[in-house]
CSV table of C-alpha atoms in Angstrom, one decimal:
chain,number,residue,atom,x,y,z
A,898,UNK,CA,0.6,4.1,53.5
A,899,UNK,CA,0.0,0.6,52.2
A,900,UNK,CA,0.6,0.3,48.5
A,901,UNK,CA,-2.4,-0.2,46.2
A,902,UNK,CA,-3.1,-3.8,45.2
A,903,UNK,CA,-1.9,-4.7,41.7
A,904,UNK,CA,-4.4,-5.6,39.1
A,905,UNK,CA,-3.6,-8.0,36.3
A,906,UNK,CA,-5.5,-7.9,33.0
A,907,UNK,CA,-5.3,-10.8,30.6
A,908,UNK,CA,-6.0,-10.3,26.9
A,909,UNK,CA,-6.4,-12.8,24.1
A,910,UNK,CA,-6.7,-12.6,20.4
A,911,UNK,CA,-9.5,-14.8,19.2
A,912,UNK,CA,-9.8,-13.8,15.6
A,913,UNK,CA,-6.6,-13.8,13.5
A,914,UNK,CA,-6.6,-11.8,10.2
A,915,UNK,CA,-4.2,-12.7,7.5
A,916,UNK,CA,-3.8,-10.4,4.5
A,917,UNK,CA,-2.7,-12.2,1.3
A,918,UNK,CA,-1.3,-10.6,-1.9
A,919,UNK,CA,-1.6,-12.9,-5.0
A,920,UNK,CA,0.2,-12.1,-8.2
A,921,UNK,CA,0.9,-13.9,-11.4
A,922,UNK,CA,4.3,-14.3,-13.1
A,923,UNK,CA,4.1,-10.8,-14.5
A,924,UNK,CA,3.5,-9.3,-11.1
A,925,UNK,CA,-0.1,-8.4,-11.8
A,926,UNK,CA,-2.7,-9.0,-9.1
A,927,UNK,CA,-4.9,-12.1,-9.4
A,928,UNK,CA,-8.6,-11.4,-8.7
A,929,UNK,CA,-11.7,-13.5,-8.4
A,930,UNK,CA,-10.2,-16.2,-6.2
A,931,UNK,CA,-12.6,-18.0,-3.7
A,932,UNK,CA,-12.2,-19.0,-0.1
A,933,UNK,CA,-11.6,-22.6,-1.0
A,934,UNK,CA,-8.6,-21.6,-3.0
A,935,UNK,CA,-6.7,-20.8,0.2
A,936,UNK,CA,-5.2,-22.9,3.0
A,937,UNK,CA,-4.2,-21.3,6.3
A,938,UNK,CA,-2.1,-23.2,8.8
A,939,UNK,CA,-1.3,-22.4,12.5
A,940,UNK,CA,1.8,-24.3,13.7
A,941,UNK,CA,1.4,-26.6,10.8
A,942,UNK,CA,-2.3,-27.4,11.5
A,943,UNK,CA,-4.9,-26.3,8.9
A,944,UNK,CA,-7.4,-23.8,10.2
A,945,UNK,CA,-11.0,-23.3,9.2
A,946,UNK,CA,-11.3,-19.9,7.4
A,947,UNK,CA,-14.4,-18.1,8.7
A,948,UNK,CA,-13.8,-14.7,7.2
A,949,UNK,CA,-12.9,-14.1,3.6
A,950,UNK,CA,-12.9,-10.9,1.6
A,951,UNK,CA,-11.3,-9.5,-1.5
A,952,UNK,CA,-10.1,-6.0,-0.7
A,953,UNK,CA,-9.8,-3.5,-3.5
A,954,UNK,CA,-8.6,0.1,-2.7
A,955,UNK,CA,-10.9,2.9,-3.7
A,956,UNK,CA,-9.3,5.7,-5.8
A,957,UNK,CA,-8.8,8.9,-3.8
A,958,UNK,CA,-11.2,10.8,-6.1
A,959,UNK,CA,-14.0,8.5,-5.0
A,960,UNK,CA,-13.4,8.8,-1.3
A,961,UNK,CA,-15.9,11.2,0.4
A,962,UNK,CA,-14.8,13.4,3.2
A,963,UNK,CA,-16.8,14.1,6.3
A,964,UNK,CA,-19.0,17.2,5.9
A,965,UNK,CA,-18.1,19.8,8.6
A,966,UNK,CA,-19.2,23.3,9.4
A,967,UNK,CA,-17.1,26.3,8.3
A,968,UNK,CA,-13.6,26.6,9.9
A,969,UNK,CA,-13.7,22.9,11.1
A,970,UNK,CA,-11.4,20.3,9.7
A,971,UNK,CA,-11.0,16.6,10.0
A,972,UNK,CA,-9.0,13.8,8.3
A,973,UNK,CA,-11.8,11.3,9.0
A,974,UNK,CA,-13.6,9.7,6.0
A,975,UNK,CA,-17.4,9.7,5.6
A,976,UNK,CA,-17.5,5.9,5.2
A,977,UNK,CA,-15.3,2.9,5.9
A,978,UNK,CA,-13.9,2.5,2.5
A,979,UNK,CA,-10.9,0.3,1.7
A,980,UNK,CA,-7.8,2.5,1.2
A,981,UNK,CA,-4.3,1.8,-0.1
A,982,UNK,CA,-2.0,2.8,2.8
A,983,UNK,CA,1.6,3.5,2.1
A,984,UNK,CA,4.3,4.6,4.6
A,985,UNK,CA,7.3,6.2,2.8
A,986,UNK,CA,10.4,5.8,5.0
A,987,UNK,CA,13.7,7.6,4.3
A,988,UNK,CA,16.5,5.7,6.1
A,989,UNK,CA,19.2,8.1,7.1
A,990,UNK,CA,20.8,5.5,9.4
A,991,UNK,CA,22.3,3.3,6.7
A,992,UNK,CA,22.2,5.5,3.7
A,993,UNK,CA,25.1,7.8,2.6
A,994,UNK,CA,24.4,11.4,2.1
A,995,UNK,CA,24.5,11.4,-1.7
A,996,UNK,CA,22.2,8.4,-1.9
A,997,UNK,CA,19.8,10.2,0.5
A,998,UNK,CA,19.6,13.1,-2.0
A,999,UNK,CA,19.0,10.8,-5.0
A,1000,UNK,CA,16.3,8.9,-3.0
A,1001,UNK,CA,14.5,12.2,-2.2
A,1002,UNK,CA,14.6,13.3,-5.8
A,1003,UNK,CA,13.2,9.9,-7.0
A,1004,UNK,CA,10.5,10.0,-4.3
A,1005,UNK,CA,9.4,13.4,-5.4
A,1006,UNK,CA,9.2,12.1,-9.0
A,1007,UNK,CA,7.1,9.2,-7.8
A,1008,UNK,CA,4.7,11.5,-5.9
A,1009,UNK,CA,4.5,13.9,-8.9
A,1010,UNK,CA,3.3,11.1,-11.1
A,1011,UNK,CA,1.1,9.5,-8.5
A,1012,UNK,CA,-1.6,12.3,-8.2
A,1013,UNK,CA,-4.6,10.1,-9.3
A,1014,UNK,CA,-3.3,6.8,-8.0
A,1015,UNK,CA,-5.6,6.7,-5.1
A,1016,UNK,CA,-3.1,5.9,-2.4
A,1017,UNK,CA,-3.1,7.4,1.1
A,1018,UNK,CA,0.5,8.1,2.0
A,1019,UNK,CA,2.6,9.3,4.9
A,1020,UNK,CA,6.3,10.4,5.0
A,1021,UNK,CA,8.7,9.3,7.8
A,1022,UNK,CA,12.4,9.7,8.4
A,1023,UNK,CA,14.4,7.3,10.7
A,1024,UNK,CA,17.7,8.4,12.1
A,1025,UNK,CA,20.4,7.4,14.6
A,1026,UNK,CA,19.4,6.1,18.0
A,1027,UNK,CA,16.2,4.7,16.5
A,1028,UNK,CA,14.8,8.2,16.2
A,1029,UNK,CA,11.5,8.3,14.1
A,1030,UNK,CA,10.3,11.6,12.7
A,1031,UNK,CA,6.9,11.8,11.0
A,1032,UNK,CA,7.3,14.5,8.3
A,1033,UNK,CA,3.7,14.3,7.2
A,1034,UNK,CA,0.9,12.0,8.4
A,1035,UNK,CA,-1.5,10.1,6.0
A,1036,UNK,CA,-2.8,12.3,3.2
A,1037,UNK,CA,-4.3,11.6,-0.3
A,1038,UNK,CA,-2.7,14.8,-1.7
A,1039,UNK,CA,0.8,14.0,-3.0
A,1040,UNK,CA,1.5,17.8,-3.4
A,1041,UNK,CA,1.6,18.1,0.4
A,1042,UNK,CA,4.1,15.3,0.7
A,1043,UNK,CA,6.3,16.8,-2.1
A,1044,UNK,CA,6.4,20.1,-0.2
A,1045,UNK,CA,7.3,18.4,3.0
A,1046,UNK,CA,9.9,16.2,1.3
A,1047,UNK,CA,11.7,19.2,-0.2
A,1048,UNK,CA,12.2,20.5,3.3
A,1049,UNK,CA,13.9,17.3,4.5
A,1050,UNK,CA,17.6,17.6,4.8
A,1051,UNK,CA,20.0,14.6,4.5
A,1052,UNK,CA,22.3,13.7,7.4
A,1053,UNK,CA,25.9,12.6,7.2
A,1054,UNK,CA,26.7,9.6,9.3
A,1055,UNK,CA,30.0,9.0,11.0
A,1056,UNK,CA,30.3,5.6,9.5
A,1057,UNK,CA,31.5,4.6,6.0
A,1058,UNK,CA,29.2,3.1,3.4
A,1059,UNK,CA,28.7,-0.6,2.9
A,1060,UNK,CA,31.2,-0.8,0.1
A,1061,UNK,CA,34.1,0.2,2.4
A,1062,UNK,CA,33.1,-2.1,5.3
A,1063,UNK,CA,34.2,-5.5,6.1
A,1064,UNK,CA,32.0,-8.5,5.5
A,1065,UNK,CA,30.7,-10.6,8.3
A,1066,UNK,CA,33.4,-13.3,7.8
A,1067,UNK,CA,36.1,-10.6,7.7
A,1068,UNK,CA,34.9,-9.3,11.1
A,1069,UNK,CA,35.1,-12.8,12.7
A,1070,UNK,CA,38.5,-13.3,11.3
A,1071,UNK,CA,39.7,-9.9,12.4
A,1072,UNK,CA,39.0,-10.9,16.0
A,1073,UNK,CA,41.3,-13.9,15.7
A,1074,UNK,CA,43.9,-11.7,14.0
A,1075,UNK,CA,43.8,-9.2,16.8
A,1076,UNK,CA,44.5,-11.8,19.4
A,1077,UNK,CA,47.3,-13.3,17.3
A,1078,UNK,CA,48.9,-9.9,16.8
A,1079,UNK,CA,48.8,-9.2,20.5
A,1080,UNK,CA,50.4,-12.6,21.3
A,1081,UNK,CA,53.1,-12.0,18.6
A,1082,UNK,CA,53.8,-8.5,20.0
A,1083,UNK,CA,52.8,-6.7,16.8
A,1084,UNK,CA,51.4,-3.4,18.0
A,1085,UNK,CA,50.5,-1.9,14.5
A,1086,UNK,CA,48.6,-5.0,13.4
A,1087,UNK,CA,46.9,-5.1,16.8
A,1088,UNK,CA,45.8,-1.5,16.5
A,1089,UNK,CA,44.5,-2.0,13.0
A,1090,UNK,CA,42.5,-5.0,13.9
A,1091,UNK,CA,41.2,-3.4,17.1
A,1092,UNK,CA,39.9,-0.4,15.0
A,1093,UNK,CA,38.2,-2.9,12.7
A,1094,UNK,CA,36.5,-4.5,15.7
A,1095,UNK,CA,35.4,-1.1,16.9
A,1096,UNK,CA,33.8,-0.4,13.5
A,1097,UNK,CA,32.0,-3.7,13.7
A,1098,UNK,CA,30.5,-2.8,17.1
A,1099,UNK,CA,29.5,0.6,15.6
A,1100,UNK,CA,27.7,-1.2,12.7
A,1101,UNK,CA,25.9,-3.4,15.3
A,1102,UNK,CA,24.5,-0.4,16.9
A,1103,UNK,CA,23.3,0.9,13.6
A,1104,UNK,CA,21.5,-2.3,12.9
A,1105,UNK,CA,19.8,-2.3,16.3
A,1106,UNK,CA,18.8,1.4,15.8
A,1107,UNK,CA,17.2,0.4,12.5
A,1108,UNK,CA,15.3,-2.5,14.0
A,1109,UNK,CA,14.1,-0.3,16.9
A,1110,UNK,CA,12.8,2.3,14.4
A,1111,UNK,CA,11.0,-0.4,12.5
A,1112,UNK,CA,9.3,-1.6,15.6
A,1113,UNK,CA,8.3,2.0,16.6
A,1114,UNK,CA,6.7,2.5,13.1
A,1115,UNK,CA,4.8,-0.8,13.3
A,1116,UNK,CA,3.4,0.1,16.7
A,1117,UNK,CA,2.6,3.7,15.8
A,1118,UNK,CA,0.5,2.6,12.8
A,1119,UNK,CA,-0.9,-0.7,14.3
A,1120,UNK,CA,-4.2,1.0,15.1
A,1121,UNK,CA,-4.8,2.0,11.4
A,1122,UNK,CA,-7.0,-0.6,9.9
A,1123,UNK,CA,-6.0,-2.4,6.7
A,1124,UNK,CA,-2.8,-3.6,5.2
A,1125,UNK,CA,0.1,-1.1,5.3
A,1126,UNK,CA,2.9,-1.0,2.8
A,1127,UNK,CA,6.1,0.3,4.4
A,1128,UNK,CA,8.3,1.5,1.5
A,1129,UNK,CA,11.9,1.5,3.0
A,1130,UNK,CA,14.3,3.7,1.0
A,1131,UNK,CA,17.7,2.5,2.2
A,1132,UNK,CA,21.2,1.4,1.3
A,1133,UNK,CA,20.8,-1.7,3.5
A,1134,UNK,CA,23.2,-3.0,6.0
A,1135,UNK,CA,25.7,-5.9,5.8
A,1136,UNK,CA,24.3,-8.8,7.7
A,1137,UNK,CA,23.4,-12.2,6.2
A,1138,UNK,CA,20.3,-13.7,7.8
A,1139,UNK,CA,19.5,-16.6,5.5
A,1140,UNK,CA,20.6,-20.2,4.9
A,1141,UNK,CA,23.2,-22.0,7.0
A,1142,UNK,CA,24.8,-18.7,8.1
A,1143,UNK,CA,21.6,-17.8,9.9
A,1144,UNK,CA,21.8,-20.9,12.0
A,1145,UNK,CA,25.5,-20.4,12.8
A,1146,UNK,CA,24.6,-17.0,14.3
A,1147,UNK,CA,23.0,-18.7,17.4
A,1148,UNK,CA,25.0,-19.0,20.5
A,1149,UNK,CA,27.9,-16.6,19.7
A,1150,UNK,CA,29.1,-14.0,22.2
A,1151,UNK,CA,26.5,-11.3,23.0
A,1152,UNK,CA,28.8,-8.4,21.9
A,1153,UNK,CA,29.2,-9.9,18.5
A,1154,UNK,CA,27.6,-8.3,15.4
A,1155,UNK,CA,25.9,-11.6,14.5
A,1156,UNK,CA,24.2,-12.3,17.8
A,1157,UNK,CA,21.1,-10.1,16.9
A,1158,UNK,CA,19.0,-12.7,15.2
A,1159,UNK,CA,16.3,-12.5,18.0
A,1160,UNK,CA,16.1,-8.8,17.4
A,1161,UNK,CA,15.3,-9.4,13.7
A,1162,UNK,CA,12.7,-12.1,14.6
A,1163,UNK,CA,11.1,-9.7,17.1
A,1164,UNK,CA,10.9,-6.9,14.5
A,1165,UNK,CA,9.3,-9.2,12.0
A,1166,UNK,CA,6.8,-10.3,14.5
A,1167,UNK,CA,5.9,-6.8,15.5
A,1168,UNK,CA,5.5,-5.8,11.8
A,1169,UNK,CA,3.3,-8.8,11.1
A,1170,UNK,CA,1.1,-8.1,14.1
A,1171,UNK,CA,0.6,-4.6,12.9
A,1172,UNK,CA,-0.4,-5.8,9.4
A,1173,UNK,CA,2.6,-4.0,7.9
A,1174,UNK,CA,4.5,-5.4,4.8
A,1175,UNK,CA,8.0,-4.0,4.2
A,1176,UNK,CA,9.1,-3.1,0.7
A,1177,UNK,CA,12.9,-2.3,0.8
A,1178,UNK,CA,14.1,-0.1,-2.1
A,1179,UNK,CA,17.9,-0.1,-2.6
A,1180,UNK,CA,18.7,3.6,-3.2
A,1181,UNK,CA,22.2,2.8,-4.4
A,1182,UNK,CA,20.7,2.0,-7.8
A,1183,UNK,CA,22.5,-0.1,-10.3
A,1184,UNK,CA,25.7,-1.4,-8.6
A,1185,UNK,CA,28.5,-2.7,-10.7
A,1186,UNK,CA,31.8,-4.5,-9.8
A,1187,UNK,CA,34.6,-3.6,-12.1
A,1188,UNK,CA,37.1,-6.3,-12.7
A,1189,UNK,CA,40.7,-4.7,-12.4
A,1190,UNK,CA,43.2,-5.5,-15.0
A,1191,UNK,CA,47.0,-6.2,-14.6
A,1192,UNK,CA,47.7,-2.5,-14.5
A,1193,UNK,CA,45.9,-2.1,-11.2
A,1194,UNK,CA,48.3,-1.3,-8.4
A,1195,UNK,CA,47.8,-1.9,-4.6
A,1196,UNK,CA,49.8,-0.2,-1.9
A,1197,UNK,CA,52.1,-2.7,-0.2
A,1198,UNK,CA,52.0,-5.3,-2.9
A,1199,UNK,CA,55.4,-6.8,-3.7
A,1200,UNK,CA,54.7,-7.6,-7.4
A,1201,UNK,CA,52.2,-6.9,-10.1
A,1202,UNK,CA,50.8,-10.4,-9.6
A,1203,UNK,CA,50.4,-9.7,-5.9
A,1204,UNK,CA,48.6,-6.5,-6.7
A,1205,UNK,CA,46.3,-8.3,-9.1
A,1206,UNK,CA,45.5,-11.0,-6.5
A,1207,UNK,CA,44.9,-8.3,-3.8
A,1208,UNK,CA,42.5,-6.5,-6.1
A,1209,UNK,CA,40.6,-9.6,-6.9
A,1210,UNK,CA,40.2,-10.4,-3.2
A,1211,UNK,CA,39.0,-6.9,-2.5
A,1212,UNK,CA,36.5,-7.2,-5.4
A,1213,UNK,CA,35.3,-10.6,-4.0
A,1214,UNK,CA,34.7,-9.0,-0.6
A,1215,UNK,CA,32.7,-6.1,-2.1
A,1216,UNK,CA,30.5,-8.6,-4.0
A,1217,UNK,CA,30.0,-10.6,-0.9
A,1218,UNK,CA,29.0,-7.4,1.1
A,1219,UNK,CA,26.6,-6.5,-1.7
A,1220,UNK,CA,25.0,-10.0,-1.6
A,1221,UNK,CA,24.7,-9.8,2.2
A,1222,UNK,CA,22.9,-6.4,1.9
A,1223,UNK,CA,20.5,-7.7,-0.7
A,1224,UNK,CA,19.8,-10.9,1.2
A,1225,UNK,CA,18.9,-8.8,4.3
A,1226,UNK,CA,16.5,-6.6,2.4
A,1227,UNK,CA,14.9,-9.7,0.7
A,1228,UNK,CA,14.5,-11.4,4.1
A,1229,UNK,CA,12.7,-8.4,5.4
A,1230,UNK,CA,10.3,-8.5,2.4
A,1231,UNK,CA,9.8,-12.3,2.6
A,1232,UNK,CA,9.1,-12.3,6.4
A,1233,UNK,CA,6.5,-9.5,6.2
A,1234,UNK,CA,4.8,-10.2,2.9
A,1235,UNK,CA,6.5,-7.4,0.9
A,1236,UNK,CA,8.9,-7.3,-2.0
A,1237,UNK,CA,12.5,-6.1,-2.3
A,1238,UNK,CA,13.6,-3.8,-5.2
A,1239,UNK,CA,17.3,-3.5,-6.0
A,1240,UNK,CA,19.9,-3.1,-8.8
A,1241,UNK,CA,17.9,-0.4,-10.7
A,1242,UNK,CA,18.4,3.3,-11.1
A,1243,UNK,CA,14.6,3.9,-11.6
A,1244,UNK,CA,13.7,4.2,-8.0
A,1245,UNK,CA,10.5,6.1,-8.8
A,1246,UNK,CA,9.2,2.9,-10.6
A,1247,UNK,CA,10.2,0.8,-7.6
A,1248,UNK,CA,8.3,3.1,-5.3
A,1249,UNK,CA,5.3,2.9,-7.6
A,1250,UNK,CA,5.4,-0.9,-7.7
A,1251,UNK,CA,5.6,-1.1,-4.0
A,1252,UNK,CA,2.6,1.2,-3.6
A,1253,UNK,CA,0.6,-0.7,-6.2
A,1254,UNK,CA,1.1,-4.0,-4.4
A,1255,UNK,CA,-1.4,-2.9,-1.7
A,1256,UNK,CA,-4.1,-1.9,-4.2
A,1257,UNK,CA,-5.7,-5.3,-4.0
A,1258,UNK,CA,-5.4,-8.2,-1.6
A,1259,UNK,CA,-7.4,-10.9,0.1
A,1260,UNK,CA,-8.2,-10.9,3.8
A,1261,UNK,CA,-8.6,-14.3,5.5
A,1262,UNK,CA,-9.6,-14.8,9.1
A,1263,UNK,CA,-9.8,-17.7,11.5
A,1264,UNK,CA,-10.6,-18.2,15.1
A,1265,UNK,CA,-7.9,-19.6,17.4
A,1266,UNK,CA,-8.6,-22.8,19.3
A,1267,UNK,CA,-8.9,-22.4,23.1
A,1268,UNK,CA,-5.6,-24.3,23.7
A,1269,UNK,CA,-3.6,-22.2,21.1
A,1270,UNK,CA,-0.7,-20.2,22.5
A,1271,UNK,CA,0.1,-16.7,21.2
A,1272,UNK,CA,3.8,-16.0,20.8
């Protein structure tokens, strides 16, 4: 039989909504601003703001539920009241098992102290393969999330933590070393470098899994009105995406760990389209780098001076990997309108600060011109 004719539907966004969080030097929200205090640009061209509203979340105690007959239940609200929407995300892709346990304990502490904060929260776990598991959907009762969170079990990944991995520059150099070792007929060195390259490819898959999970979350909650705060409890992943190094990532071979910049950009776009701001929280807590003394020994070193120099190089690599991880989390926050929290053991306070950031914001709207192109 003849195939049915294909139908094409074209959609266009006319009204663009831009949520804006304004804080002072102390991190407190600035209220009372007017429409003329803001300038919105599209492709560098100022736009005429036609919608302006200051949004302040209503405390949960003042949100009225829908009245229903006996034995009927609903999560709908009786009125369209502004709500503080927080998505708590436990990252089991990039977080070692012990750090996952500490993150859960700190998240439970945050929820126990957040009973009257007025936030509507959901709990999600992301895992290998971009798997997204919703542990509990939006609720204003933290006790339900605490009960659900206590049932979440950590996972042990097959990869090592960021502290034992190579930095991006090390990975690029290892590819050169592997080819040189093969040419010099050095099988042991060739095997070592090949294993390092395999680990790099594995980390690339983990990064792509993380980005895929972020896109799934953004699309899943895109239909929920209002600004969403995605609180990402993670140990991060080692990839620098800022400054000159970001530009140098373009044009490298497609199987390289650094040729995933378009995937980052797509993820940021999807999150912004869904009105979702990312708040990474580094669950490793306070990270220190001890400086080894002259008594520090290194296997294979031919002299104490050589051992000391090898230890210093190792320490420098660890510091670089830590900076790469923090830069990545900061970039996620900057590109989506959130804030990164790191180098602190008080994770509960970081969760609270991320949640409070959505308590008040400004909503600006403008209409696109007819010749504007949507990316």
